[in-house]
């Protein structure tokens, strides 16, 4: 199965990306187990976390066939290569760097760049983005997303990221969100695995059946 097909299958099972900013390698597997047990299939370790590539490698090995693992805050093309070498298959960025997007697509990796405008969205899709991260969602609104959805290709998936909680997903979903990236409402640095698991189950329970 290709990386893109694996992402599509994982996304269909649970369209939520767990963002583990600040996680350490020595705790990441226990947290990953809680996430996967709750139903999560997409896990991101931001590159500004402690030893992020080691965390990516540990998650990729432990959850092979169970979850798609990648890195976030990927800002340079050289980082794409490093993430791939660690076993990550998902490249997530806060911005729309066309070089990073193109490098990811050329390597057969999943590309989720950050966008805030229709211009950025169309440029990212043209460069090979797999899906789009509307970031920061706090600076947008469901109305903004609805307006974007009116002009974006129907198959383009947009995931709001930033300020998402179990209580505010519905307005975004009704406006056309295909899924979400989840940060501090799911995981904060120093949070124990059990607490992350409880948060994860609350998000999964908030998804439409």
PDB file of C-alpha atoms in Angstrom:
ATOM      1  CA  UNK A   1       0.000   0.000   0.000  1.00  0.00           C
ATOM      2  CA  UNK A   2       1.343   3.445  -0.884  1.00  0.00           C
ATOM      3  CA  UNK A   3       1.814   6.101   1.774  1.00  0.00           C
ATOM      4  CA  UNK A   4      -1.055   8.102   0.287  1.00  0.00           C
ATOM      5  CA  UNK A   5      -3.364   5.070   0.285  1.00  0.00           C
ATOM      6  CA  UNK A   6      -2.419   4.312   3.882  1.00  0.00           C
ATOM      7  CA  UNK A   7      -3.201   7.910   4.833  1.00  0.00           C
ATOM      8  CA  UNK A   8      -6.548   7.802   3.027  1.00  0.00           C
ATOM      9  CA  UNK A   9      -7.501   4.591   4.843  1.00  0.00           C
ATOM     10  CA  UNK A  10      -6.403   5.962   8.223  1.00  0.00           C
ATOM     11  CA  UNK A  11      -8.207   9.260   7.603  1.00  0.00           C
ATOM     12  CA  UNK A  12     -11.393   7.402   6.719  1.00  0.00           C
ATOM     13  CA  UNK A  13     -11.229   5.558  10.033  1.00  0.00           C
ATOM     14  CA  UNK A  14     -10.565   8.663  12.133  1.00  0.00           C
ATOM     15  CA  UNK A  15     -10.023  12.120  10.587  1.00  0.00           C
ATOM     16  CA  UNK A  16      -8.200  13.518  13.630  1.00  0.00           C
ATOM     17  CA  UNK A  17      -4.476  14.265  13.739  1.00  0.00           C
ATOM     18  CA  UNK A  18      -2.913  14.109  17.202  1.00  0.00           C
ATOM     19  CA  UNK A  19      -0.297  16.864  17.523  1.00  0.00           C
ATOM     20  CA  UNK A  20       2.227  15.915  20.217  1.00  0.00           C
ATOM     21  CA  UNK A  21       4.170  19.164  20.523  1.00  0.00           C
ATOM     22  CA  UNK A  22       6.832  18.865  23.198  1.00  0.00           C
ATOM     23  CA  UNK A  23       6.613  15.096  23.618  1.00  0.00           C
ATOM     24  CA  UNK A  24       9.787  13.233  24.571  1.00  0.00           C
ATOM     25  CA  UNK A  25      10.969   9.951  23.028  1.00  0.00           C
ATOM     26  CA  UNK A  26      10.885   8.185  26.392  1.00  0.00           C
ATOM     27  CA  UNK A  27       7.156   8.835  26.786  1.00  0.00           C
ATOM     28  CA  UNK A  28       5.897   8.888  23.205  1.00  0.00           C
ATOM     29  CA  UNK A  29       5.102   5.181  22.862  1.00  0.00           C
ATOM     30  CA  UNK A  30       2.884   5.057  25.946  1.00  0.00           C
ATOM     31  CA  UNK A  31       1.035   8.143  24.730  1.00  0.00           C
ATOM     32  CA  UNK A  32       0.754   6.602  21.282  1.00  0.00           C
ATOM     33  CA  UNK A  33      -0.807   3.467  22.757  1.00  0.00           C
ATOM     34  CA  UNK A  34      -3.470   5.556  24.469  1.00  0.00           C
ATOM     35  CA  UNK A  35      -4.211   7.435  21.243  1.00  0.00           C
ATOM     36  CA  UNK A  36      -4.445   4.315  19.101  1.00  0.00           C
ATOM     37  CA  UNK A  37      -6.573   2.536  21.716  1.00  0.00           C
ATOM     38  CA  UNK A  38      -8.963   5.502  21.625  1.00  0.00           C
ATOM     39  CA  UNK A  39      -9.277   5.174  17.845  1.00  0.00           C
ATOM     40  CA  UNK A  40      -6.689   7.655  16.552  1.00  0.00           C
ATOM     41  CA  UNK A  41      -4.850   6.644  13.380  1.00  0.00           C
ATOM     42  CA  UNK A  42      -2.844   9.811  12.601  1.00  0.00           C
ATOM     43  CA  UNK A  43      -0.048  11.057  14.892  1.00  0.00           C
ATOM     44  CA  UNK A  44       2.256  14.051  14.400  1.00  0.00           C
ATOM     45  CA  UNK A  45       5.430  14.925  16.298  1.00  0.00           C
ATOM     46  CA  UNK A  46       6.350  18.585  15.668  1.00  0.00           C
ATOM     47  CA  UNK A  47       9.978  19.205  14.776  1.00  0.00           C
ATOM     48  CA  UNK A  48      10.359  21.686  17.635  1.00  0.00           C
ATOM     49  CA  UNK A  49       9.851  18.882  20.165  1.00  0.00           C
ATOM     50  CA  UNK A  50      12.776  17.264  22.018  1.00  0.00           C
ATOM     51  CA  UNK A  51      14.582  14.827  19.668  1.00  0.00           C
ATOM     52  CA  UNK A  52      11.566  14.660  17.319  1.00  0.00           C
ATOM     53  CA  UNK A  53      13.050  12.238  14.804  1.00  0.00           C
ATOM     54  CA  UNK A  54      13.668   9.666  17.546  1.00  0.00           C
ATOM     55  CA  UNK A  55      10.016   9.974  18.582  1.00  0.00           C
ATOM     56  CA  UNK A  56       8.911   9.587  14.959  1.00  0.00           C
ATOM     57  CA  UNK A  57      11.092   6.495  14.591  1.00  0.00           C
ATOM     58  CA  UNK A  58       9.746   4.893  17.762  1.00  0.00           C
ATOM     59  CA  UNK A  59       6.127   5.554  16.793  1.00  0.00           C
ATOM     60  CA  UNK A  60       6.628   4.359  13.203  1.00  0.00           C
ATOM     61  CA  UNK A  61       8.131   1.079  14.396  1.00  0.00           C
ATOM     62  CA  UNK A  62       5.609   0.415  17.159  1.00  0.00           C
ATOM     63  CA  UNK A  63       2.464   1.330  15.254  1.00  0.00           C
ATOM     64  CA  UNK A  64       3.310   0.076  11.785  1.00  0.00           C
ATOM     65  CA  UNK A  65       0.040  -0.926  10.135  1.00  0.00           C
ATOM     66  CA  UNK A  66      -1.989   0.651  12.952  1.00  0.00           C
ATOM     67  CA  UNK A  67      -1.338   4.374  12.554  1.00  0.00           C
ATOM     68  CA  UNK A  68       0.228   6.821  10.120  1.00  0.00           C
ATOM     69  CA  UNK A  69       3.112   8.716  11.721  1.00  0.00           C
ATOM     70  CA  UNK A  70       4.613  11.999  10.636  1.00  0.00           C
ATOM     71  CA  UNK A  71       6.265  15.226  11.669  1.00  0.00           C
ATOM     72  CA  UNK A  72       4.913  18.720  12.038  1.00  0.00           C
ATOM     73  CA  UNK A  73       6.479  22.178  11.837  1.00  0.00           C
ATOM     74  CA  UNK A  74       8.470  20.933   8.841  1.00  0.00           C
ATOM     75  CA  UNK A  75       9.908  24.117   7.359  1.00  0.00           C
ATOM     76  CA  UNK A  76      12.740  23.012   5.052  1.00  0.00           C
ATOM     77  CA  UNK A  77      13.186  20.429   2.332  1.00  0.00           C
ATOM     78  CA  UNK A  78      16.105  18.808   4.163  1.00  0.00           C
ATOM     79  CA  UNK A  79      13.737  18.028   7.028  1.00  0.00           C
ATOM     80  CA  UNK A  80      11.467  16.109   4.649  1.00  0.00           C
ATOM     81  CA  UNK A  81      14.336  13.728   3.914  1.00  0.00           C
ATOM     82  CA  UNK A  82      15.146  13.368   7.617  1.00  0.00           C
ATOM     83  CA  UNK A  83      11.552  12.557   8.546  1.00  0.00           C
ATOM     84  CA  UNK A  84      11.335   9.967   5.788  1.00  0.00           C
ATOM     85  CA  UNK A  85      14.602   8.372   6.972  1.00  0.00           C
ATOM     86  CA  UNK A  86      13.118   8.105  10.473  1.00  0.00           C
ATOM     87  CA  UNK A  87      10.093   6.243   9.112  1.00  0.00           C
ATOM     88  CA  UNK A  88       7.629   9.109   8.992  1.00  0.00           C
ATOM     89  CA  UNK A  89       5.282   9.311   6.022  1.00  0.00           C
ATOM     90  CA  UNK A  90       3.327  12.496   6.817  1.00  0.00           C
ATOM     91  CA  UNK A  91       4.823  15.992   6.404  1.00  0.00           C
ATOM     92  CA  UNK A  92       2.865  18.765   8.129  1.00  0.00           C
ATOM     93  CA  UNK A  93       3.763  22.451   8.109  1.00  0.00           C
ATOM     94  CA  UNK A  94       2.348  25.680   9.546  1.00  0.00           C
ATOM     95  CA  UNK A  95       2.990  27.408   6.225  1.00  0.00           C
ATOM     96  CA  UNK A  96       2.682  26.796   2.495  1.00  0.00           C
ATOM     97  CA  UNK A  97       6.303  26.317   1.427  1.00  0.00           C
ATOM     98  CA  UNK A  98       6.055  25.094  -2.161  1.00  0.00           C
ATOM     99  CA  UNK A  99       9.505  23.506  -1.980  1.00  0.00           C
ATOM    100  CA  UNK A 100       8.540  21.421   1.048  1.00  0.00           C
ATOM    101  CA  UNK A 101       5.232  20.425  -0.554  1.00  0.00           C
ATOM    102  CA  UNK A 102       6.878  19.453  -3.850  1.00  0.00           C
ATOM    103  CA  UNK A 103       9.655  17.520  -2.108  1.00  0.00           C
ATOM    104  CA  UNK A 104       7.115  15.624  -0.031  1.00  0.00           C
ATOM    105  CA  UNK A 105       4.971  14.765  -3.049  1.00  0.00           C
ATOM    106  CA  UNK A 106       8.000  13.723  -5.101  1.00  0.00           C
ATOM    107  CA  UNK A 107       9.053  11.348  -2.308  1.00  0.00           C
ATOM    108  CA  UNK A 108       5.585   9.807  -2.163  1.00  0.00           C
ATOM    109  CA  UNK A 109       4.887  11.267   1.260  1.00  0.00           C
ATOM    110  CA  UNK A 110       1.664  12.795   2.565  1.00  0.00           C
ATOM    111  CA  UNK A 111       1.818  16.608   2.459  1.00  0.00           C
ATOM    112  CA  UNK A 112      -0.342  18.781   4.722  1.00  0.00           C
ATOM    113  CA  UNK A 113       0.757  22.410   4.455  1.00  0.00           C
ATOM    114  CA  UNK A 114      -0.714  25.268   6.422  1.00  0.00           C
ATOM    115  CA  UNK A 115      -2.880  27.731   4.493  1.00  0.00           C
ATOM    116  CA  UNK A 116      -4.901  30.797   5.450  1.00  0.00           C
ATOM    117  CA  UNK A 117      -6.173  32.085   2.103  1.00  0.00           C
ATOM    118  CA  UNK A 118      -7.648  30.683  -1.127  1.00  0.00           C
ATOM    119  CA  UNK A 119      -4.490  31.770  -2.975  1.00  0.00           C
ATOM    120  CA  UNK A 120      -2.313  29.697  -0.650  1.00  0.00           C
ATOM    121  CA  UNK A 121      -4.743  26.799  -0.857  1.00  0.00           C
ATOM    122  CA  UNK A 122      -4.729  26.630  -4.653  1.00  0.00           C
ATOM    123  CA  UNK A 123      -0.943  27.047  -4.839  1.00  0.00           C
ATOM    124  CA  UNK A 124      -0.466  24.238  -2.302  1.00  0.00           C
ATOM    125  CA  UNK A 125      -2.770  21.901  -4.186  1.00  0.00           C
ATOM    126  CA  UNK A 126      -0.969  22.677  -7.449  1.00  0.00           C
ATOM    127  CA  UNK A 127       2.342  21.836  -5.752  1.00  0.00           C
ATOM    128  CA  UNK A 128       1.043  18.416  -4.717  1.00  0.00           C
ATOM    129  CA  UNK A 129      -0.520  18.843  -1.263  1.00  0.00           C
ATOM    130  CA  UNK A 130      -2.497  15.819  -0.071  1.00  0.00           C
ATOM    131  CA  UNK A 131      -4.772  17.909   2.152  1.00  0.00           C
ATOM    132  CA  UNK A 132      -4.805  21.422   3.580  1.00  0.00           C
ATOM    133  CA  UNK A 133      -4.327  22.605   7.148  1.00  0.00           C
ATOM    134  CA  UNK A 134      -6.338  25.762   7.856  1.00  0.00           C
ATOM    135  CA  UNK A 135      -4.031  27.459  10.340  1.00  0.00           C
ATOM    136  CA  UNK A 136      -4.421  29.112  12.711  1.00  0.00           C
ATOM    137  CA  UNK A 137      -8.109  28.285  12.871  1.00  0.00           C
ATOM    138  CA  UNK A 138      -8.496  30.835  15.675  1.00  0.00           C
ATOM    139  CA  UNK A 139      -7.846  33.531  13.051  1.00  0.00           C
ATOM    140  CA  UNK A 140     -10.495  32.108  10.721  1.00  0.00           C
ATOM    141  CA  UNK A 141     -14.072  30.914  11.279  1.00  0.00           C
ATOM    142  CA  UNK A 142     -16.499  28.344   9.922  1.00  0.00           C
ATOM    143  CA  UNK A 143     -17.842  31.097   7.656  1.00  0.00           C
ATOM    144  CA  UNK A 144     -14.373  31.610   6.185  1.00  0.00           C
ATOM    145  CA  UNK A 145     -14.030  27.868   5.597  1.00  0.00           C
ATOM    146  CA  UNK A 146     -17.468  27.716   3.978  1.00  0.00           C
ATOM    147  CA  UNK A 147     -16.470  30.485   1.575  1.00  0.00           C
ATOM    148  CA  UNK A 148     -13.235  28.648   0.708  1.00  0.00           C
ATOM    149  CA  UNK A 149     -15.105  25.399   0.163  1.00  0.00           C
ATOM    150  CA  UNK A 150     -17.292  27.115  -2.423  1.00  0.00           C
ATOM    151  CA  UNK A 151     -14.277  27.568  -4.714  1.00  0.00           C
ATOM    152  CA  UNK A 152     -11.894  24.746  -3.753  1.00  0.00           C
ATOM    153  CA  UNK A 153     -12.116  21.383  -5.550  1.00  0.00           C
ATOM    154  CA  UNK A 154     -14.743  19.178  -3.918  1.00  0.00           C
ATOM    155  CA  UNK A 155     -12.179  16.473  -3.236  1.00  0.00           C
ATOM    156  CA  UNK A 156      -9.792  18.861  -1.438  1.00  0.00           C
ATOM    157  CA  UNK A 157      -9.715  18.062   2.270  1.00  0.00           C
ATOM    158  CA  UNK A 158      -9.367  20.995   4.685  1.00  0.00           C
ATOM    159  CA  UNK A 159      -8.491  20.445   8.351  1.00  0.00           C
ATOM    160  CA  UNK A 160      -8.820  23.350  10.795  1.00  0.00           C
ATOM    161  CA  UNK A 161      -5.970  23.411  13.303  1.00  0.00           C
ATOM    162  CA  UNK A 162      -5.750  25.647  16.365  1.00  0.00           C
ATOM    163  CA  UNK A 163      -8.246  26.055  19.172  1.00  0.00           C
ATOM    164  CA  UNK A 164     -10.208  22.922  18.289  1.00  0.00           C
ATOM    165  CA  UNK A 165     -12.029  21.169  21.144  1.00  0.00           C
ATOM    166  CA  UNK A 166     -14.691  18.449  21.304  1.00  0.00           C
ATOM    167  CA  UNK A 167     -17.270  21.187  21.856  1.00  0.00           C
ATOM    168  CA  UNK A 168     -16.557  23.284  18.761  1.00  0.00           C
ATOM    169  CA  UNK A 169     -16.012  20.744  15.991  1.00  0.00           C
ATOM    170  CA  UNK A 170     -19.605  20.655  14.740  1.00  0.00           C
ATOM    171  CA  UNK A 171     -19.758  24.203  13.259  1.00  0.00           C
ATOM    172  CA  UNK A 172     -16.508  23.568  11.424  1.00  0.00           C
ATOM    173  CA  UNK A 173     -17.671  20.197  10.165  1.00  0.00           C
ATOM    174  CA  UNK A 174     -20.941  21.683   8.888  1.00  0.00           C
ATOM    175  CA  UNK A 175     -18.908  24.353   7.080  1.00  0.00           C
ATOM    176  CA  UNK A 176     -16.949  21.671   5.237  1.00  0.00           C
ATOM    177  CA  UNK A 177     -14.071  20.568   7.481  1.00  0.00           C
ATOM    178  CA  UNK A 178     -12.955  17.073   6.530  1.00  0.00           C
ATOM    179  CA  UNK A 179     -11.098  16.551   9.795  1.00  0.00           C
ATOM    180  CA  UNK A 180      -9.040  18.346  12.429  1.00  0.00           C
ATOM    181  CA  UNK A 181      -5.567  18.736  13.828  1.00  0.00           C
ATOM    182  CA  UNK A 182      -5.661  18.660  17.622  1.00  0.00           C
ATOM    183  CA  UNK A 183      -3.124  20.415  19.810  1.00  0.00           C
ATOM    184  CA  UNK A 184      -3.255  21.544  23.420  1.00  0.00           C
ATOM    185  CA  UNK A 185      -6.823  20.363  24.051  1.00  0.00           C
ATOM    186  CA  UNK A 186      -5.525  16.845  23.405  1.00  0.00           C
ATOM    187  CA  UNK A 187      -1.901  16.963  24.537  1.00  0.00           C
ATOM    188  CA  UNK A 188       0.362  19.426  26.315  1.00  0.00           C
ATOM    189  CA  UNK A 189       4.005  18.809  27.158  1.00  0.00           C
ATOM    190  CA  UNK A 190       4.246  16.973  30.457  1.00  0.00           C
ATOM    191  CA  UNK A 191       0.772  15.471  30.273  1.00  0.00           C
ATOM    192  CA  UNK A 192       0.566  11.818  31.315  1.00  0.00           C
ATOM    193  CA  UNK A 193      -0.513   9.070  28.943  1.00  0.00           C
ATOM    194  CA  UNK A 194      -3.746   8.339  30.823  1.00  0.00           C
ATOM    195  CA  UNK A 195      -4.867  11.961  30.614  1.00  0.00           C
ATOM    196  CA  UNK A 196      -4.077  12.050  26.907  1.00  0.00           C
ATOM    197  CA  UNK A 197      -6.129   8.893  26.486  1.00  0.00           C
ATOM    198  CA  UNK A 198      -9.125  10.452  28.237  1.00  0.00           C
ATOM    199  CA  UNK A 199      -8.852  13.545  26.047  1.00  0.00           C
ATOM    200  CA  UNK A 200      -8.565  11.384  22.955  1.00  0.00           C
ATOM    201  CA  UNK A 201     -11.694   9.430  23.792  1.00  0.00           C
ATOM    202  CA  UNK A 202     -13.614  12.689  24.274  1.00  0.00           C
ATOM    203  CA  UNK A 203     -12.621  13.844  20.789  1.00  0.00           C
ATOM    204  CA  UNK A 204     -13.533  10.515  19.197  1.00  0.00           C
ATOM    205  CA  UNK A 205     -16.897  10.557  20.989  1.00  0.00           C
ATOM    206  CA  UNK A 206     -17.591  13.998  19.523  1.00  0.00           C
ATOM    207  CA  UNK A 207     -17.251  12.730  15.945  1.00  0.00           C
ATOM    208  CA  UNK A 208     -20.491  12.033  14.048  1.00  0.00           C
ATOM    209  CA  UNK A 209     -21.416   8.378  13.997  1.00  0.00           C
TER     210      UNK A 209
END
